[in-house]
């Protein structure tokens, strides 16, 4: 029996090719993902390990550093800052070899055209700390020298080359306020991974760095290097004894390395998981191909298997022979997939390096777990997929050796399948509807459970759905394409199981693609409405990296030509009505010129009287009305009695609580400001925008955006995310195409006699080709239509769940995109049918008719 299985594999290698390709592509995706993630993780760990080579203990002030602070909680404690006195105190510790004060924060660099060099999130500034030789060992100079006075900077080699700067050039640098012109006095190299991976680093003398990034005399961290023979833990204990408890954070160099390793592992793990999910989808699609292939091969070998049963082969032997065939295919395809995956991993690494030359790289890491996982996954998927066809093969009675035809399909089998599918799909739909009617994490959990159950149930029901759905287009096919159209329709519904298995591959892909597209389109539409309904301002000024804006900017912008109203948008966390809430602050005098609210009671003019505004949901929850008194706990434990001056309809463009900036400045003068709203005398214009940019010193990091710009920016984010998803789903679509080709090719072989008879009674070669192509398109469109409908349903449910978080979120179906998906599905059907149709049309008439 095993020799028979081997001979069958060799005899049907052409028919098994598509199955092997499907398994190979899926396992190659798995292997490529594992190789790429392991290689990148190792390279990043090696790179980051150099960052702390001279660090024995790091003392960090997290309130410093120039990073986005966000609104502070009411009970937030002010930390004692790190100063020169702290550096001297730590230098005097018995275990300290040297101590270095570090100033770090955000600093952007403009190129010669005024545009930001690199990415805003990866742009930093730091202090240059020369030793006795006048050099800072962290930053060896490739050209020039280190900065010594205000107005001088040094720039990392990669950024200088990218912007075309040389020593002596004027360079515009910027933080969160007005930009300044400086002189480039040095270009340096560094092994800092954040810099070498494409970031920009601007070095300044310590006094200037403190002035620009923190405040005079303050450091963001202090690096301690231990004396020879002093353990890091010992130095840590010495430093902790000298510093106030709970005011700063102390970590050893080893702890920093371990933390960095965990961070790298987490980042790599997220990417790996996402890629493996899509690899799993490709393998899942491949299951349908494998099941179809073995089902059809068994049907073609009906007499052979029956004869084996007649001469004494048991059911178990027949089952095992089929599974051995699957095992051989799985081993060969998985091994090929592993080799292909190694190439894919290397290609992905090269691609990432070409997109970002500074990204850490290293030799390929092919871990034993990668080899084992790839081979096991491929073999297990192949064998399990062949299990049901193998069991069916074992049930062929010996008497079938004396008859001809396919394995009879019983109605009982379809009835059982339909009942199971209806139960699963019904349960999934019930869970989805329950989730769509609820709110919060509970509703989301119901949706996450119901969605896969519904998809599985629909897949099980596809044979039942194929007849009525395809029957709808039957008359049209006959009228448009004549006899080939009628024959194609009948062929498509002749074997519902086969049609369903072939279409299921496309159904999976179209369900996911449609759901993602509809959700993305719906969220974009809701955001557009939210921005448009709340914004009267002509421009919103913000940082490209989301950091805080300087408190000096509103005054500078208000003096710009054409500006009539300006208001910083302040954000604080206060305890209102016993609950910590985000409070938004705006200038009362210019509020009505910049923000639009639909007031249900009271008026926005109440802000000028020092009162607050709340939205209707917050008011209903806390039983507040116009004139209600509200106790607010502000910074430093103080309490304030405020009056509700008005209630407005919920608007996601503003916080549930709005207060005048004068009130916020009284209790929290350093409130977090992330936006500045600006109104011009004659509306938005190029001149007004340039005037605002000039007021910021043409800061390359500051964005001046209109309402349309903000919507377009969000739309680009959604579009980019969808494009990534489409690209990852592309592998599943390729596997689906292979499935259609495979099924059609084997179906043509099964119907050789039928095709020969059609040719004999007058259907020409062109008619045969048309029949096969139409059949392929019908099956592809059937799978696509079911996928689109299911995807829209899942997207509708997801939108209902998300509506509680984003007001105005409704399901918006992009009909143009949906039609494009259906058109692409039809194209898949046409492409998949090219080879099978050509093969069918070239069959010899007499040889086909004589086929046994």
Coordinates of N, CA and C in Angstrom, one line a residue, residues 240-334:
X240 N 21.4 55.9 45.6 CA 20.0 55.9 46.2 C 20.1 56.6 47.6
X241 N 21.1 56.3 48.3 CA 21.2 56.9 49.7 C 21.3 58.4 49.6
X242 N 21.9 58.9 48.5 CA 22.1 60.4 48.5 C 21.0 61.1 47.8
X243 N 20.0 60.4 47.2 CA 19.0 61.1 46.4 C 17.6 60.9 47.1
X244 N 16.7 61.9 47.0 CA 15.4 61.8 47.6 C 14.6 60.6 47.1
X245 N 14.0 59.9 48.0 CA 13.2 58.7 47.6 C 12.0 59.1 46.8
X246 N 11.7 58.3 45.7 CA 10.5 58.5 44.9 C 10.6 59.8 44.0
X247 N 11.7 60.5 44.0 CA 11.7 61.7 43.2 C 12.3 61.5 41.8
X248 N 13.2 60.5 41.7 CA 13.8 60.2 40.5 C 14.0 58.6 40.3
X249 N 14.4 58.2 39.2 CA 14.5 56.7 38.9 C 16.0 56.4 38.8
X250 N 16.4 55.3 39.4 CA 17.8 54.8 39.3 C 17.8 53.4 38.7
X251 N 18.6 53.2 37.7 CA 18.7 51.9 37.1 C 20.2 51.6 36.8
X252 N 20.6 50.3 37.0 CA 21.9 49.9 36.6 C 22.0 49.7 35.1
X253 N 23.3 49.6 34.6 CA 23.5 49.4 33.2 C 22.9 48.1 32.7
X254 N 23.0 47.1 33.6 CA 22.4 45.8 33.2 C 20.9 45.8 33.1
X255 N 20.3 46.5 34.1 CA 18.8 46.7 34.0 C 18.4 47.4 32.8
X256 N 19.2 48.4 32.4 CA 18.8 49.1 31.1 C 18.9 48.2 29.9
X257 N 20.0 47.4 29.9 CA 20.1 46.5 28.8 C 19.0 45.5 28.8
X258 N 18.6 44.9 29.9 CA 17.5 44.0 30.0 C 16.2 44.6 29.6
X259 N 16.0 45.9 30.0 CA 14.8 46.6 29.7 C 14.7 46.8 28.1
X260 N 15.9 47.2 27.6 CA 16.0 47.4 26.1 C 15.7 46.1 25.4
X261 N 16.3 45.0 25.9 CA 16.0 43.7 25.3 C 14.6 43.3 25.3
X262 N 13.9 43.6 26.4 CA 12.5 43.3 26.5 C 11.7 44.2 25.5
X263 N 12.1 45.4 25.4 CA 11.4 46.3 24.5 C 11.5 45.9 23.0
X264 N 12.8 45.5 22.7 CA 13.0 45.0 21.3 C 12.2 43.7 21.1
X265 N 12.2 42.8 22.1 CA 11.5 41.6 21.9 C 10.0 41.9 21.8
X266 N 9.5 42.8 22.5 CA 8.0 43.2 22.4 C 7.7 43.8 21.0
X267 N 8.6 44.6 20.5 CA 8.4 45.3 19.2 C 8.4 44.2 18.1
X268 N 9.4 43.3 18.2 CA 9.6 42.3 17.2 C 8.4 41.3 17.3
X269 N 8.0 41.0 18.5 CA 6.9 40.0 18.7 C 5.6 40.5 18.1
X270 N 5.4 41.8 18.2 CA 4.1 42.4 17.6 C 4.2 42.2 16.1
X271 N 5.3 42.6 15.5 CA 5.4 42.4 14.0 C 5.3 41.0 13.6
X272 N 6.0 40.1 14.4 CA 6.0 38.7 14.1 C 4.5 38.1 14.1
X273 N 3.8 38.5 15.2 CA 2.4 38.0 15.4 C 1.6 38.4 14.2
X274 N 1.7 39.7 13.8 CA 0.9 40.2 12.7 C 1.2 39.4 11.4
X275 N 2.4 39.2 11.1 CA 2.8 38.5 9.9 C 2.4 37.1 9.9
X276 N 2.5 36.5 11.1 CA 2.1 35.0 11.2 C 0.6 34.9 11.1
X277 N -0.2 35.9 11.5 CA -1.6 35.8 11.3 C -2.0 35.7 9.8
X278 N -1.3 36.6 9.1 CA -1.6 36.6 7.6 C -1.0 35.3 7.0
X279 N 0.1 34.8 7.5 CA 0.6 33.5 7.0 C -0.4 32.4 7.3
X280 N -1.0 32.5 8.5 CA -2.0 31.5 8.9 C -3.2 31.6 7.9
X281 N -3.6 32.8 7.5 CA -4.7 32.9 6.6 C -4.4 32.3 5.3
X282 N -3.1 32.4 4.8 CA -2.7 31.8 3.6 C -2.8 30.3 3.7
X283 N -2.3 29.7 4.8 CA -2.4 28.3 5.0 C -3.8 27.8 5.1
X284 N -4.7 28.6 5.7 CA -6.1 28.3 5.9 C -6.7 28.2 4.5
X285 N -6.4 29.1 3.6 CA -6.9 29.1 2.2 C -6.4 27.9 1.5
X286 N -5.1 27.5 1.8 CA -4.5 26.3 1.2 C -5.2 25.1 1.5
X287 N -5.9 25.0 2.7 CA -6.6 23.8 3.2 C -7.6 23.5 2.1
X288 N -8.4 24.4 1.6 CA -9.4 24.2 0.7 C -8.9 23.6 -0.6
X289 N -7.7 24.0 -1.0 CA -7.1 23.4 -2.2 C -6.7 22.0 -2.0
X290 N -6.1 21.7 -0.8 CA -5.7 20.3 -0.5 C -6.9 19.4 -0.5
X291 N -8.0 19.8 0.2 CA -9.2 19.0 0.3 C -9.8 18.8 -1.1
X292 N -9.9 19.8 -1.9 CA -10.4 19.7 -3.2 C -9.6 18.7 -4.0
X293 N -8.2 18.9 -4.0 CA -7.3 18.0 -4.8 C -7.5 16.6 -4.4
X294 N -7.4 16.2 -3.2 CA -7.5 14.8 -2.8 C -8.9 14.3 -3.0
X295 N -9.9 15.1 -2.9 CA -11.3 14.6 -3.2 C -11.4 14.2 -4.6
X296 N -10.9 15.1 -5.5 CA -11.0 14.8 -6.9 C -10.1 13.7 -7.4
X297 N -8.9 13.6 -6.8 CA -8.0 12.5 -7.1 C -8.6 11.1 -6.7
X298 N -9.3 11.1 -5.6 CA -9.9 9.9 -5.2 C -11.1 9.5 -6.1
X299 N -11.8 10.6 -6.5 CA -12.9 10.3 -7.4 C -12.4 9.7 -8.8
X300 N -11.2 10.2 -9.2 CA -10.7 9.7 -10.4 C -10.1 8.3 -10.3
X301 N -9.8 7.9 -9.1 CA -9.2 6.6 -8.8 C -10.2 5.6 -8.2
X302 N -11.5 5.9 -8.4 CA -12.5 5.1 -7.8 C -12.3 3.6 -8.0
X303 N -12.2 3.2 -9.3 CA -12.0 1.8 -9.6 C -10.8 1.2 -9.0
X304 N -9.7 2.0 -9.0 CA -8.4 1.5 -8.4 C -8.5 1.2 -7.0
X305 N -9.2 2.1 -6.2 CA -9.3 1.9 -4.8 C -10.3 0.8 -4.5
X306 N -11.4 0.7 -5.3 CA -12.3 -0.4 -5.1 C -11.7 -1.7 -5.3
X307 N -10.8 -1.8 -6.3 CA -10.1 -3.0 -6.7 C -9.2 -3.4 -5.5
X308 N -8.5 -2.4 -4.9 CA -7.6 -2.7 -3.8 C -8.5 -3.3 -2.6
X309 N -9.6 -2.7 -2.4 CA -10.5 -3.3 -1.4 C -10.9 -4.7 -1.7
X310 N -11.2 -5.0 -3.1 CA -11.6 -6.3 -3.5 C -10.6 -7.4 -3.3
X311 N -9.3 -7.0 -3.4 CA -8.2 -8.0 -3.3 C -7.7 -8.1 -1.9
X312 N -8.4 -7.4 -0.9 CA -8.0 -7.6 0.5 C -7.6 -6.4 1.3
X313 N -7.4 -5.2 0.7 CA -7.0 -4.1 1.4 C -8.1 -3.6 2.4
X314 N -7.7 -3.3 3.6 CA -8.7 -2.9 4.6 C -8.9 -1.4 4.5
X315 N -9.9 -0.9 5.2 CA -10.3 0.5 5.2 C -9.1 1.3 5.8
X316 N -8.5 0.8 6.8 CA -7.3 1.5 7.4 C -6.2 1.7 6.5
X317 N -6.0 0.6 5.7 CA -4.9 0.6 4.7 C -5.1 1.7 3.6
X318 N -6.4 1.7 3.1 CA -6.7 2.7 2.1 C -6.5 4.2 2.7
X319 N -7.0 4.3 3.9 CA -6.9 5.7 4.5 C -5.4 6.0 4.7
X320 N -4.6 5.1 5.2 CA -3.2 5.4 5.4 C -2.5 5.7 4.1
X321 N -2.9 5.0 3.0 CA -2.2 5.2 1.7 C -2.4 6.6 1.2
X322 N -3.7 7.1 1.4 CA -4.0 8.5 1.0 C -3.2 9.5 1.9
X323 N -3.2 9.2 3.2 CA -2.4 10.1 4.2 C -0.9 10.1 3.9
X324 N -0.4 8.9 3.5 CA 1.0 8.9 3.1 C 1.3 9.8 1.9
X325 N 0.4 9.8 0.9 CA 0.5 10.7 -0.2 C 0.6 12.1 0.3
X326 N -0.3 12.5 1.2 CA -0.4 13.8 1.8 C 0.9 14.1 2.5
X327 N 1.4 13.1 3.3 CA 2.6 13.3 4.1 C 3.8 13.6 3.1
X328 N 3.9 12.9 2.1 CA 5.0 13.1 1.1 C 4.9 14.5 0.5
X329 N 3.7 14.9 0.1 CA 3.6 16.2 -0.5 C 3.9 17.3 0.6
X330 N 3.4 17.1 1.8 CA 3.7 18.0 2.9 C 5.1 18.2 3.2
X331 N 5.9 17.1 3.2 CA 7.3 17.2 3.5 C 8.1 17.9 2.4
X332 N 7.8 17.5 1.1 CA 8.5 18.1 0.0 C 8.1 19.6 -0.1
X333 N 6.8 20.0 0.1 CA 6.4 21.4 0.0 C 6.9 22.2 1.1
X334 N 6.9 21.6 2.3 CA 7.4 22.4 3.5 C 8.9 22.6 3.4

